[in-house]
Amino acid sequence: MAANVYASATEDDAAGGAGQARVLGGATIDCPDVATNLTTVPEEARPDVDKELAALDEQIAQAYQRLGESAQAIQQDPGVADDKVIDPLEKERSATLERIAAAMEEEGDRPEGLGELADCSVRDSGNASAQPGDGQDGNGQEGDQGEGGDNSGNGQDQGGGNGGQAGNGPVAADFVDIKSVQPNVVKPDPTADASKGTFVSSCGVNENGLFNSDNVIAAPGVANGAHHFHDYIGNQATNAFSSDDQLAAADTSCEDQGDKSSYYWPVLRLQNGTEEQDANSPGGGIEGNAGEIVTPKEVTLTFVGNPRGEVTAMPRLLRIITGDAKSFVNGPANANASWSCTGFEDRQLEDKYPLCPQGSDVVRTFDFQSCWDGRNTDSANHRTHMAFMDAQGNCPSGFTPVPQLVQRIVYDVDAPSLNDGGATTPLFAVDSFPEQLHKPGTDHGDFINVFDEDLMQEMVDCINSGRTCGVGAGDGGEQPGEDPKEEPTEAPGNGGNGGNGAEQPGDGTAQPGDKGGKGDKGGKSGDGDGRPENPSEPPADAPATEEPAGDDATTPPGDKQPEVRASVAPKGEGAAGAGNQQGDGAGQETPGVGTATDDAGRQAAAADATEPQTVGGGLAETGAQLWPAAAGAVLVIAGFVLLRRVRRT
């Protein structure tokens, strides 16, 4: 390990709280992903194996914190990394892998070669290639950037190249000007037998602030199993401890109450120095996920057909994970989530965040796997029961096509100012595991099918007959290649930022690899109506604890958890109904997860709560932003009145 990996460390961070996560963005911990290698696990052993897999993630997160705490010592002696970070980690992993092997052997055959996956290393992340004062320009290349090493008021690292409010990414090289990317969407040609219909479900944008750092698919029964926060729409009871029965009985944010499916993805944050109320919590600031959580402008959930034939119904409680939360160390094999800008959606990026021009919004797209093995609703590694179509639209042998979920999430965020590390206009990034450094390729989405069976059959009939159906259908929405609503007049990042925007990366010649199988994106979802409160179903074997009233009513019994503040959805875009927030989105706090106002059934479940890492969020204060707009409106009206009087005279 080269000593210069640590040359641009931030050395003046305070101990404790979010400072514990301000580690060296120039280095990361690289361990084999055990879960992807466990393609066959006996059904009876899966609960134990899942818990041990979650323990492996926790061990890496703790090792990453030790890496930051030992930064100065490692700079002087790189061998300290082995003694303080890697050796203890590998010892823990070896013991955990042995428990996994024993659990599998008890129910079947002992896996071979599992112990070899204990090996880990500290490697250069590439984030610290620029030293203080050398900086990076919009192309991710070294360039003059002035004096570095200190932090601005918004928490950005100004010269080290590490970037991000927590010091572990993102960096300038993670962004690219969308106009420098050539169209790369390739769609298979449909045959005469293709199922060409679409079904749209409208489930809001998580405007009522339902978040947690769990993952009930990958780490069931484990609090903070994701080590980063997720937005949730649809099913309102989704957390690590949700049983199938609880998911089926839960409220839903979807307009069609027959869709109780769970849709969730990592939150997007602005690296603007805002301390959300998870700043000192696991999954939040402690693990490097810092900054203001951005509420999506719109979310579209479109189910589409197959270009080669008809689709069959998804089985109830089918679980699908698309993308790879660990792709930065795993490699890009499963990194299929993509980024673009409205008006440019024929250009999709898998390994860069887009710099969108003025008048264009950031778009995240998840094209979920749509080939099912016909037998299993999940698999040991949560992948092998599902597969993608090939470039011609064919499913692998033994797989059958089901409706494909295409999830499109739009954000009204400005292109960051890369020339000053986001000090003028903040960087943005998705939450991630701490060692994944907020890379765009780590983006991923999760889906659990909790459609009523009759509604699922309606979806299948609609798609196979070539119709457009669903509550959210018919709203339009931009299609790839359309021009943005407002033609850009300045470089991305300059518009609306007082001329202090981003330098333009790329010279117009950068070509990402073609992305096959990307279809047209569906219309936007409808506005959310009255939204239910956010129940969090805890484990059933914990002692009952009386919940306090008032502000503390959002705290899961057994541990005090902070509320998360999220940015407000744009006015008129999915504003919540009565009981959650003002219809104009004006920053009223929202009843949190597990509040005392839940219905009787959920109160009974909450009585057994322990400590799920679930946070119910109110909305950030927006008065400071609304007053200038109001003042401007008054001046405009006064101008019209004065003009009329002048004309009359």
XYZ file of C-alpha atoms in Angstrom:
649
model
C 0.000 0.000 0.000
C 1.464 3.338 -1.063
C 1.801 6.007 1.565
C 0.525 8.707 -0.789
C -2.908 7.104 -0.692
C -3.351 9.104 2.495
C -1.612 12.312 1.445
C -4.789 14.396 1.272
C -6.304 13.378 4.574
C -8.493 15.733 6.519
C -6.650 15.948 9.814
C -8.608 18.410 11.895
C -11.929 16.631 12.326
C -13.457 16.570 15.752
C -13.940 13.212 17.386
C -17.394 11.752 17.703
C -20.606 12.161 15.789
C -20.403 12.690 12.076
C -16.689 13.425 12.437
C -16.101 9.714 12.959
C -17.125 9.152 9.362
C -14.938 11.902 7.872
C -12.388 9.334 6.808
C -9.860 9.273 3.998
C -11.633 9.474 0.696
C -8.309 8.468 -0.886
C -8.568 4.905 0.412
C -11.247 2.310 0.803
C -11.584 -1.231 2.103
C -11.935 -3.957 -0.489
C -13.388 -7.307 0.614
C -14.988 -10.043 -1.512
C -18.776 -9.856 -1.467
C -19.770 -13.131 0.143
C -23.471 -12.839 -0.700
C -22.952 -12.922 -4.463
C -20.967 -16.137 -4.089
C -23.681 -17.920 -2.111
C -25.929 -18.909 -4.981
C -27.233 -22.031 -3.201
C -28.227 -21.938 0.464
C -30.673 -24.426 2.047
C -33.999 -22.724 2.729
C -33.860 -23.622 6.427
C -30.403 -22.038 6.783
C -31.226 -18.722 5.102
C -32.315 -16.762 8.199
C -29.038 -17.542 9.973
C -26.986 -16.937 6.836
C -28.670 -13.573 6.168
C -27.858 -12.388 9.696
C -24.226 -13.433 9.313
C -23.995 -11.672 5.943
C -25.283 -8.516 7.616
C -22.609 -8.967 10.293
C -19.956 -8.961 7.556
C -21.227 -5.578 6.347
C -21.158 -4.226 9.887
C -17.563 -5.408 10.301
C -16.476 -3.563 7.148
C -18.248 -0.400 8.297
C -16.427 -0.534 11.635
C -13.109 -1.214 9.909
C -13.687 1.806 7.660
C -14.118 3.966 10.748
C -10.876 2.559 12.189
C -9.205 3.457 8.905
C -10.178 7.094 9.424
C -9.185 7.109 13.089
C -5.729 5.751 12.190
C -5.157 8.136 9.285
C -2.223 10.074 10.661
C -0.442 6.968 11.924
C -0.900 5.237 8.564
C 0.573 8.243 6.761
C 3.772 7.754 8.716
C 3.742 3.940 8.579
C 1.492 2.177 6.017
C 1.951 -1.066 7.945
C -0.343 0.346 10.636
C -3.255 -0.308 8.258
C -2.689 -4.048 8.537
C -2.312 -3.970 12.313
C -5.196 -1.624 13.113
C -7.645 -2.259 10.274
C -7.152 -5.322 8.101
C -5.918 -7.960 10.577
C -8.814 -7.464 13.043
C -11.277 -7.356 10.149
C -10.056 -10.601 8.614
C -10.177 -12.327 12.003
C -13.813 -11.280 12.455
C -14.688 -12.315 8.906
C -13.106 -15.748 9.329
C -15.224 -16.444 12.405
C -18.382 -15.234 10.651
C -17.695 -17.294 7.529
C -17.227 -20.365 9.703
C -20.643 -19.783 11.252
C -22.159 -19.480 7.756
C -20.524 -22.742 6.715
C -21.746 -24.485 9.861
C -25.313 -23.264 9.362
C -25.326 -24.531 5.781
C -23.711 -27.850 6.730
C -26.392 -28.461 9.351
C -29.064 -28.336 6.639
C -27.083 -29.772 3.731
C -23.571 -29.758 2.320
C -20.738 -27.658 3.706
C -19.685 -25.016 1.142
C -16.146 -25.244 -0.182
C -13.701 -22.349 -0.303
C -15.800 -20.024 1.845
C -12.899 -19.242 4.166
C -10.902 -17.770 1.300
C -13.364 -14.879 1.179
C -12.056 -13.532 4.499
C -9.151 -11.734 2.799
C -9.451 -7.940 2.560
C -7.181 -5.060 1.620
C -6.926 -1.290 1.798
C -6.668 0.148 -1.672
C -6.484 3.519 -3.377
C -9.959 4.742 -4.225
C -8.703 7.229 -6.814
C -10.373 10.067 -4.915
C -7.135 11.511 -3.559
C -5.097 11.603 -6.762
C -5.187 15.406 -6.592
C -3.225 16.969 -3.773
C -4.231 20.175 -1.955
C -3.790 23.087 -4.313
C -3.830 20.900 -7.408
C -7.548 20.215 -7.490
C -9.580 18.829 -10.354
C -11.368 20.556 -13.144
C -14.734 19.549 -14.543
C -13.117 16.715 -16.476
C -11.766 15.135 -13.322
C -8.311 16.248 -14.493
C -5.783 18.014 -12.357
C -5.874 21.779 -12.630
C -5.373 24.985 -10.705
C -7.819 25.295 -7.868
C -6.209 27.614 -5.417
C -5.394 26.862 -1.842
C -7.048 23.747 -0.467
C -7.348 21.779 2.680
C -9.893 23.814 4.566
C -13.653 23.556 4.658
C -16.163 26.123 3.533
C -19.311 26.912 5.381
C -21.169 24.202 3.529
C -18.838 21.477 4.680
C -17.064 20.846 1.365
C -13.426 19.787 1.219
C -11.878 22.449 -0.986
C -8.651 20.994 -2.265
C -7.978 17.411 -1.348
C -10.073 15.782 -4.027
C -11.903 13.685 -1.437
C -15.095 15.686 -1.800
C -18.401 15.333 -0.086
C -19.604 16.696 3.197
C -18.317 13.619 5.082
C -14.979 13.573 3.264
C -15.538 10.224 1.513
C -16.971 11.354 -1.801
C -18.401 12.246 -4.194
C -15.624 13.976 -6.181
C -15.539 16.048 -9.356
C -14.544 13.037 -11.440
C -17.866 11.377 -10.527
C -19.751 13.929 -12.697
C -20.020 14.471 -16.444
C -21.814 16.994 -18.652
C -24.789 15.146 -20.157
C -24.374 17.154 -23.379
C -20.933 15.588 -23.895
C -22.506 12.114 -23.970
C -23.731 10.682 -27.258
C -27.139 8.915 -27.415
C -26.585 5.339 -26.302
C -30.005 3.825 -25.597
C -30.587 0.658 -27.607
C -34.049 -0.897 -27.674
C -34.797 -4.372 -29.040
C -37.095 -4.419 -32.053
C -40.478 -5.842 -31.015
C -41.882 -8.799 -32.881
C -45.491 -9.245 -33.937
C -46.047 -11.255 -30.730
C -44.671 -8.544 -28.431
C -46.644 -7.390 -25.405
C -46.678 -3.632 -25.970
C -48.991 -2.348 -23.251
C -48.057 -0.372 -20.142
C -49.441 -0.226 -16.627
C -48.651 2.755 -14.397
C -48.955 2.880 -10.614
C -48.906 6.249 -8.848
C -47.510 6.090 -5.301
C -46.203 9.592 -4.551
C -42.630 10.747 -3.947
C -42.182 9.973 -0.222
C -43.322 13.498 0.546
C -44.283 12.392 4.056
C -40.684 11.377 4.811
C -40.583 7.625 5.398
C -36.938 6.579 5.744
C -34.825 3.894 7.373
C -31.424 2.275 6.953
C -32.792 -1.278 6.875
C -33.077 -3.688 3.963
C -35.762 -6.305 4.513
C -34.731 -8.159 1.329
C -30.969 -8.416 1.821
C -30.827 -8.235 5.633
C -34.183 -9.295 7.115
C -34.394 -8.955 10.887
C -31.276 -6.757 11.102
C -31.556 -3.093 12.097
C -29.381 -0.787 9.953
C -28.690 -3.672 7.582
C -28.207 -1.273 4.652
C -25.844 1.187 6.391
C -27.473 3.950 4.321
C -30.920 5.516 4.215
C -33.697 4.592 1.812
C -36.717 6.473 0.513
C -39.887 4.361 0.696
C -43.083 4.684 -1.306
C -45.970 2.292 -1.620
C -46.051 -0.036 1.385
C -45.873 1.997 4.590
C -44.773 -0.797 6.931
C -41.490 -1.726 5.261
C -38.527 -2.154 7.563
C -36.112 -4.908 8.515
C -38.668 -6.662 10.700
C -41.663 -6.670 8.340
C -43.198 -10.100 7.843
C -45.082 -11.047 4.702
C -48.355 -10.822 6.651
C -47.493 -7.335 7.907
C -46.666 -6.151 4.395
C -49.977 -7.541 3.135
C -51.942 -5.788 5.899
C -50.148 -2.431 5.694
C -51.327 0.911 4.383
C -50.026 2.074 1.012
C -49.210 5.469 -0.478
C -50.347 4.227 -3.902
C -53.507 5.773 -5.332
C -54.777 2.326 -6.278
C -55.048 0.676 -2.889
C -54.635 -2.699 -4.578
C -50.919 -1.898 -4.915
C -49.296 -2.390 -1.517
C -45.935 -3.143 -3.061
C -42.769 -1.799 -1.476
C -40.575 0.432 -3.635
C -37.371 1.774 -2.104
C -33.990 3.221 -3.102
C -31.060 5.117 -1.488
C -31.857 8.735 -0.719
C -30.181 11.508 -2.704
C -28.403 14.132 -0.608
C -27.022 17.595 -1.268
C -23.548 17.999 0.222
C -24.447 21.454 1.511
C -23.501 21.297 5.182
C -27.061 20.662 6.362
C -27.151 18.370 9.362
C -30.173 16.172 9.026
C -31.359 14.675 12.276
C -29.621 11.397 11.370
C -26.253 13.192 11.381
C -25.040 11.253 14.434
C -26.874 8.013 13.745
C -25.964 4.673 12.170
C -26.859 4.708 8.497
C -26.517 8.489 8.480
C -23.611 10.756 9.352
C -21.752 8.180 11.435
C -21.324 6.106 8.275
C -20.522 8.958 5.913
C -24.046 9.697 4.640
C -24.316 13.411 5.278
C -26.169 16.392 3.868
C -29.708 17.421 3.038
C -32.039 14.653 1.893
C -33.751 15.700 -1.337
C -37.385 14.789 -1.911
C -37.950 13.668 -5.518
C -39.838 16.016 -7.804
C -41.668 13.055 -9.338
C -41.541 9.269 -9.319
C -42.928 7.154 -12.145
C -43.619 3.441 -11.723
C -44.291 1.898 -15.132
C -44.692 -1.813 -15.839
C -43.964 -2.737 -19.458
C -44.119 -5.868 -21.583
C -41.702 -8.107 -23.452
C -40.559 -7.516 -27.073
C -40.797 -11.225 -27.893
C -44.106 -12.323 -26.427
C -46.664 -12.148 -23.671
C -45.871 -11.735 -19.986
C -47.174 -13.774 -17.081
C -48.144 -12.531 -13.627
C -45.484 -11.842 -11.036
C -45.860 -14.155 -8.054
C -47.089 -12.418 -4.924
C -44.232 -11.303 -2.618
C -41.649 -11.601 -5.397
C -38.504 -9.734 -4.354
C -36.189 -8.015 -6.842
C -32.977 -6.038 -6.284
C -31.598 -4.208 -9.309
C -28.186 -2.570 -9.405
C -25.361 -3.319 -6.974
C -24.820 -1.334 -3.775
C -21.217 -2.615 -3.672
C -20.242 -2.190 -7.305
C -17.304 0.094 -6.505
C -15.402 -2.858 -5.024
C -17.364 -5.677 -6.718
C -16.967 -4.354 -10.244
C -19.646 -3.249 -12.716
C -21.213 -6.624 -13.573
C -24.476 -5.858 -11.747
C -24.329 -2.047 -11.862
C -27.288 -1.464 -14.158
C -29.002 1.548 -12.556
C -28.523 4.668 -14.697
C -28.495 8.479 -14.586
C -29.575 11.115 -17.083
C -31.338 14.483 -17.459
C -34.826 15.364 -18.630
C -34.674 16.079 -22.344
C -31.591 13.864 -22.705
C -32.902 10.466 -21.641
C -31.603 8.759 -24.770
C -28.222 9.198 -23.027
C -27.847 7.021 -19.942
C -24.865 6.945 -17.545
C -24.059 4.022 -15.266
C -20.821 5.263 -13.682
C -21.256 9.066 -13.586
C -23.658 11.589 -12.111
C -25.021 13.939 -14.795
C -24.471 17.674 -14.985
C -27.793 18.855 -16.385
C -28.240 22.172 -18.222
C -30.527 24.909 -17.008
C -34.168 23.872 -17.302
C -33.330 20.159 -17.117
C -33.709 17.904 -14.062
C -31.633 14.956 -12.843
C -33.176 11.542 -13.571
C -32.427 8.170 -11.974
C -33.750 5.133 -13.841
C -34.051 1.532 -12.685
C -34.964 -1.058 -15.316
C -35.666 -4.085 -13.145
C -35.042 -7.681 -14.165
C -38.073 -9.087 -15.992
C -37.283 -12.795 -16.449
C -38.438 -15.065 -13.606
C -37.321 -18.636 -12.949
C -40.963 -19.699 -12.538
C -40.449 -21.139 -9.053
C -38.876 -18.839 -6.446
C -39.900 -15.471 -5.026
C -36.339 -14.951 -3.740
C -32.944 -16.642 -3.849
C -29.958 -16.986 -1.552
C -28.088 -14.088 -3.152
C -31.369 -12.296 -4.020
C -30.451 -12.364 -7.719
C -30.457 -15.786 -9.341
C -34.259 -16.229 -9.298
C -34.475 -13.254 -11.689
C -32.596 -12.382 -14.891
C -32.420 -9.665 -17.528
C -33.508 -10.073 -21.137
C -30.742 -10.228 -23.720
C -30.262 -7.514 -26.351
C -33.014 -9.034 -28.505
C -35.483 -9.276 -25.625
C -35.166 -13.024 -24.969
C -35.216 -14.498 -21.476
C -32.621 -17.151 -20.546
C -33.575 -20.789 -20.882
C -35.893 -21.820 -18.062
C -37.042 -18.251 -17.370
C -40.362 -16.688 -18.288
C -41.096 -12.976 -18.918
C -43.056 -11.017 -16.318
C -44.013 -7.315 -16.376
C -40.864 -5.202 -16.162
C -40.820 -2.441 -13.576
C -39.233 0.725 -14.961
C -38.759 3.181 -12.114
C -37.964 6.783 -12.955
C -37.068 9.310 -10.235
C -36.678 13.017 -11.048
C -34.909 15.613 -8.879
C -34.877 19.394 -9.139
C -31.201 19.893 -8.247
C -28.684 22.247 -9.826
C -25.488 21.098 -11.499
C -22.769 21.384 -8.831
C -19.847 23.801 -9.104
C -16.955 21.405 -9.636
C -14.319 24.128 -9.900
C -14.638 24.907 -6.179
C -15.549 21.456 -4.861
C -19.224 22.283 -4.586
C -18.763 25.346 -2.371
C -20.957 27.549 -4.596
C -23.468 24.930 -5.714
C -23.283 21.723 -3.679
C -22.372 18.293 -4.957
C -25.064 15.632 -4.799
C -24.807 11.883 -4.333
C -26.751 8.807 -3.299
C -26.298 7.259 0.119
C -24.005 4.236 0.125
C -22.140 1.753 2.258
C -19.244 3.752 3.761
C -16.508 1.958 1.781
C -18.351 2.535 -1.526
C -17.635 6.305 -1.397
C -20.986 7.417 -2.855
C -20.059 6.352 -6.375
C -22.948 6.663 -8.864
C -22.457 3.072 -9.977
C -23.513 1.860 -6.529
C -27.084 3.042 -7.109
C -29.736 0.358 -6.721
C -33.449 -0.172 -6.281
C -35.577 -2.699 -4.392
C -39.086 -3.984 -5.060
C -41.428 -6.385 -3.242
C -44.595 -7.297 -5.148
C -47.620 -6.862 -2.885
C -50.178 -6.277 -5.640
C -53.607 -7.783 -5.126
C -53.704 -10.841 -7.354
C -56.728 -9.509 -9.266
C -54.949 -6.206 -9.939
C -51.804 -8.051 -11.025
C -53.900 -10.027 -13.512
C -55.424 -6.769 -14.777
C -51.869 -5.511 -15.327
C -50.921 -8.612 -17.300
C -54.074 -8.454 -19.445
C -53.488 -4.748 -20.110
C -49.856 -5.234 -21.134
C -50.539 -8.277 -23.302
C -53.390 -6.510 -25.104
C -51.270 -3.451 -25.910
C -53.284 -0.986 -23.830
C -52.196 1.770 -21.424
C -53.722 1.297 -17.983
C -53.348 2.131 -14.304
C -54.182 5.056 -12.046
C -51.029 6.926 -13.066
C -51.456 6.409 -16.828
C -52.049 9.222 -19.281
C -49.992 11.916 -17.530
C -47.488 12.168 -20.354
C -43.887 12.596 -19.360
C -40.765 13.317 -21.331
C -39.437 10.739 -23.722
C -35.773 10.209 -24.482
C -34.385 12.738 -26.922
C -36.906 15.507 -26.276
C -35.535 18.971 -25.680
C -35.665 20.275 -22.123
C -38.453 22.677 -21.304
C -36.008 25.579 -21.162
C -33.165 25.762 -23.662
C -29.830 26.049 -21.839
C -28.140 29.414 -22.258
C -25.118 28.743 -20.068
C -22.946 25.825 -19.120
C -24.378 23.296 -16.650
C -24.052 24.654 -13.144
C -23.971 28.296 -14.218
C -27.705 28.725 -14.668
C -29.366 30.080 -11.570
C -26.110 30.148 -9.618
C -25.043 33.694 -10.210
C -22.485 32.665 -12.791
C -20.513 30.580 -10.321
C -21.492 27.204 -11.669
C -19.611 24.122 -12.693
C -16.839 24.009 -15.197
C -17.935 21.855 -18.095
C -16.385 18.417 -17.978
C -15.665 16.624 -21.208
C -14.926 17.979 -24.643
C -17.893 16.401 -26.303
C -16.016 13.270 -27.305
C -16.504 11.098 -24.230
C -18.457 8.002 -25.142
C -19.902 5.704 -22.507
C -20.571 2.108 -23.444
C -23.861 1.377 -25.123
C -26.585 0.433 -22.740
C -28.797 -2.216 -24.240
C -32.415 -2.810 -23.438
C -33.323 0.687 -22.311
C -36.898 1.404 -23.286
C -38.932 4.575 -23.345
C -39.562 6.016 -19.952
C -43.154 6.218 -18.804
C -45.238 9.221 -17.878
C -44.892 10.850 -14.515
C -46.887 9.660 -11.580
C -49.902 11.528 -10.366
C -49.866 13.797 -7.375
C -50.228 12.115 -4.013
C -53.490 12.581 -2.167
C -54.105 12.068 1.548
C -51.172 10.032 2.790
C -51.271 7.578 5.699
C -48.948 7.849 8.626
C -45.764 5.794 8.593
C -46.001 2.616 10.696
C -42.819 0.683 11.396
C -43.437 -2.952 12.201
C -40.940 -4.119 14.846
C -40.000 -7.661 15.852
C -42.692 -9.536 17.708
C -40.627 -10.878 20.616
C -39.591 -7.649 22.312
C -41.014 -6.337 25.598
C -43.803 -3.797 25.358
C -42.820 -0.202 25.958
C -45.187 2.713 26.258
C -44.500 5.358 23.648
C -44.262 8.969 24.789
C -46.480 11.648 23.380
C -45.409 14.703 21.469
C -42.104 14.864 19.637
C -40.825 11.642 21.154
C -43.763 9.743 19.687
C -41.702 9.222 16.562
C -39.012 7.360 18.506
C -39.045 3.556 18.264
C -39.375 2.170 21.811
C -36.119 1.026 23.340
C -33.853 3.657 21.783
C -34.073 7.320 21.006
C -33.754 7.863 17.271
C -33.687 11.272 15.582
C -36.205 12.463 13.072
C -34.872 13.006 9.575
C -35.582 16.319 7.918
C -36.035 16.128 4.178
C -36.275 18.833 1.584
C -39.775 19.793 0.552
C -41.394 18.527 -2.628
C -42.036 21.330 -5.122
C -45.329 23.115 -4.681
C -48.126 21.217 -6.359
C -45.968 18.127 -6.927
C -47.415 15.369 -4.805
C -48.286 17.457 -1.773
C -49.551 15.384 1.093
C -53.121 15.473 2.274
C -54.513 16.209 5.685
C -52.670 14.794 8.641
C -49.200 14.886 7.120
C -48.139 18.265 5.744
C -49.532 21.462 4.303
C -50.806 21.136 0.753
C -48.397 23.851 -0.343
C -45.400 21.906 0.962
C -44.488 24.613 3.450
C -42.344 22.694 5.877
C -44.873 21.428 8.401
C -43.590 18.517 10.435
C -44.974 15.108 9.616
C -46.141 12.478 12.081
C -43.243 10.056 12.356
C -42.864 6.334 12.217
C -44.714 4.424 14.895
C -46.686 7.403 16.202
C -49.351 7.130 18.838
C -52.007 7.921 16.198
C -51.552 4.631 14.339
C -54.639 2.442 14.137
C -55.318 -0.251 16.700
C -53.785 -3.062 14.713
C -50.470 -1.283 14.322
C -50.512 -0.193 17.973
C -50.678 -3.827 18.954
C -47.671 -4.606 16.804
C -45.791 -1.554 18.079
C -46.266 -2.740 21.631
C -43.697 -5.449 20.905
C -41.095 -3.049 19.496
C -37.341 -3.183 20.100
C -34.905 -0.990 18.179
C -35.367 -0.993 14.418
C -33.206 1.697 12.807
C -36.209 3.480 11.368
C -36.610 7.225 11.263
C -39.771 9.122 10.453
C -38.975 12.529 9.068
C -40.714 15.862 9.094
C -39.851 18.385 6.394
C -37.043 20.940 6.471
C -37.814 24.526 7.220
C -38.333 26.465 4.003
C -39.318 29.896 5.213
C -35.939 31.336 4.281
C -36.558 30.257 0.714
C -40.201 31.302 0.535
C -39.766 34.900 1.763
C -37.641 36.066 -1.196
C -40.155 34.559 -3.602
C -43.049 36.264 -1.812
C -41.244 39.602 -1.848
C -40.581 39.233 -5.556
C -44.250 38.552 -6.218
C -45.267 41.703 -4.315
C -42.846 43.806 -6.365
C -44.198 42.410 -9.632
C -47.798 43.190 -8.622
C -46.814 46.691 -7.537
C -45.161 47.242 -10.909
C -48.341 46.302 -12.780
C -50.441 48.638 -10.614
C -48.024 51.535 -11.204
C -47.982 50.885 -14.964
C -51.794 50.987 -15.152
C -51.904 54.291 -13.254
C -49.291 55.825 -15.559
C -51.277 54.800 -18.635
C -54.500 56.276 -17.227
C -52.790 59.616 -16.652
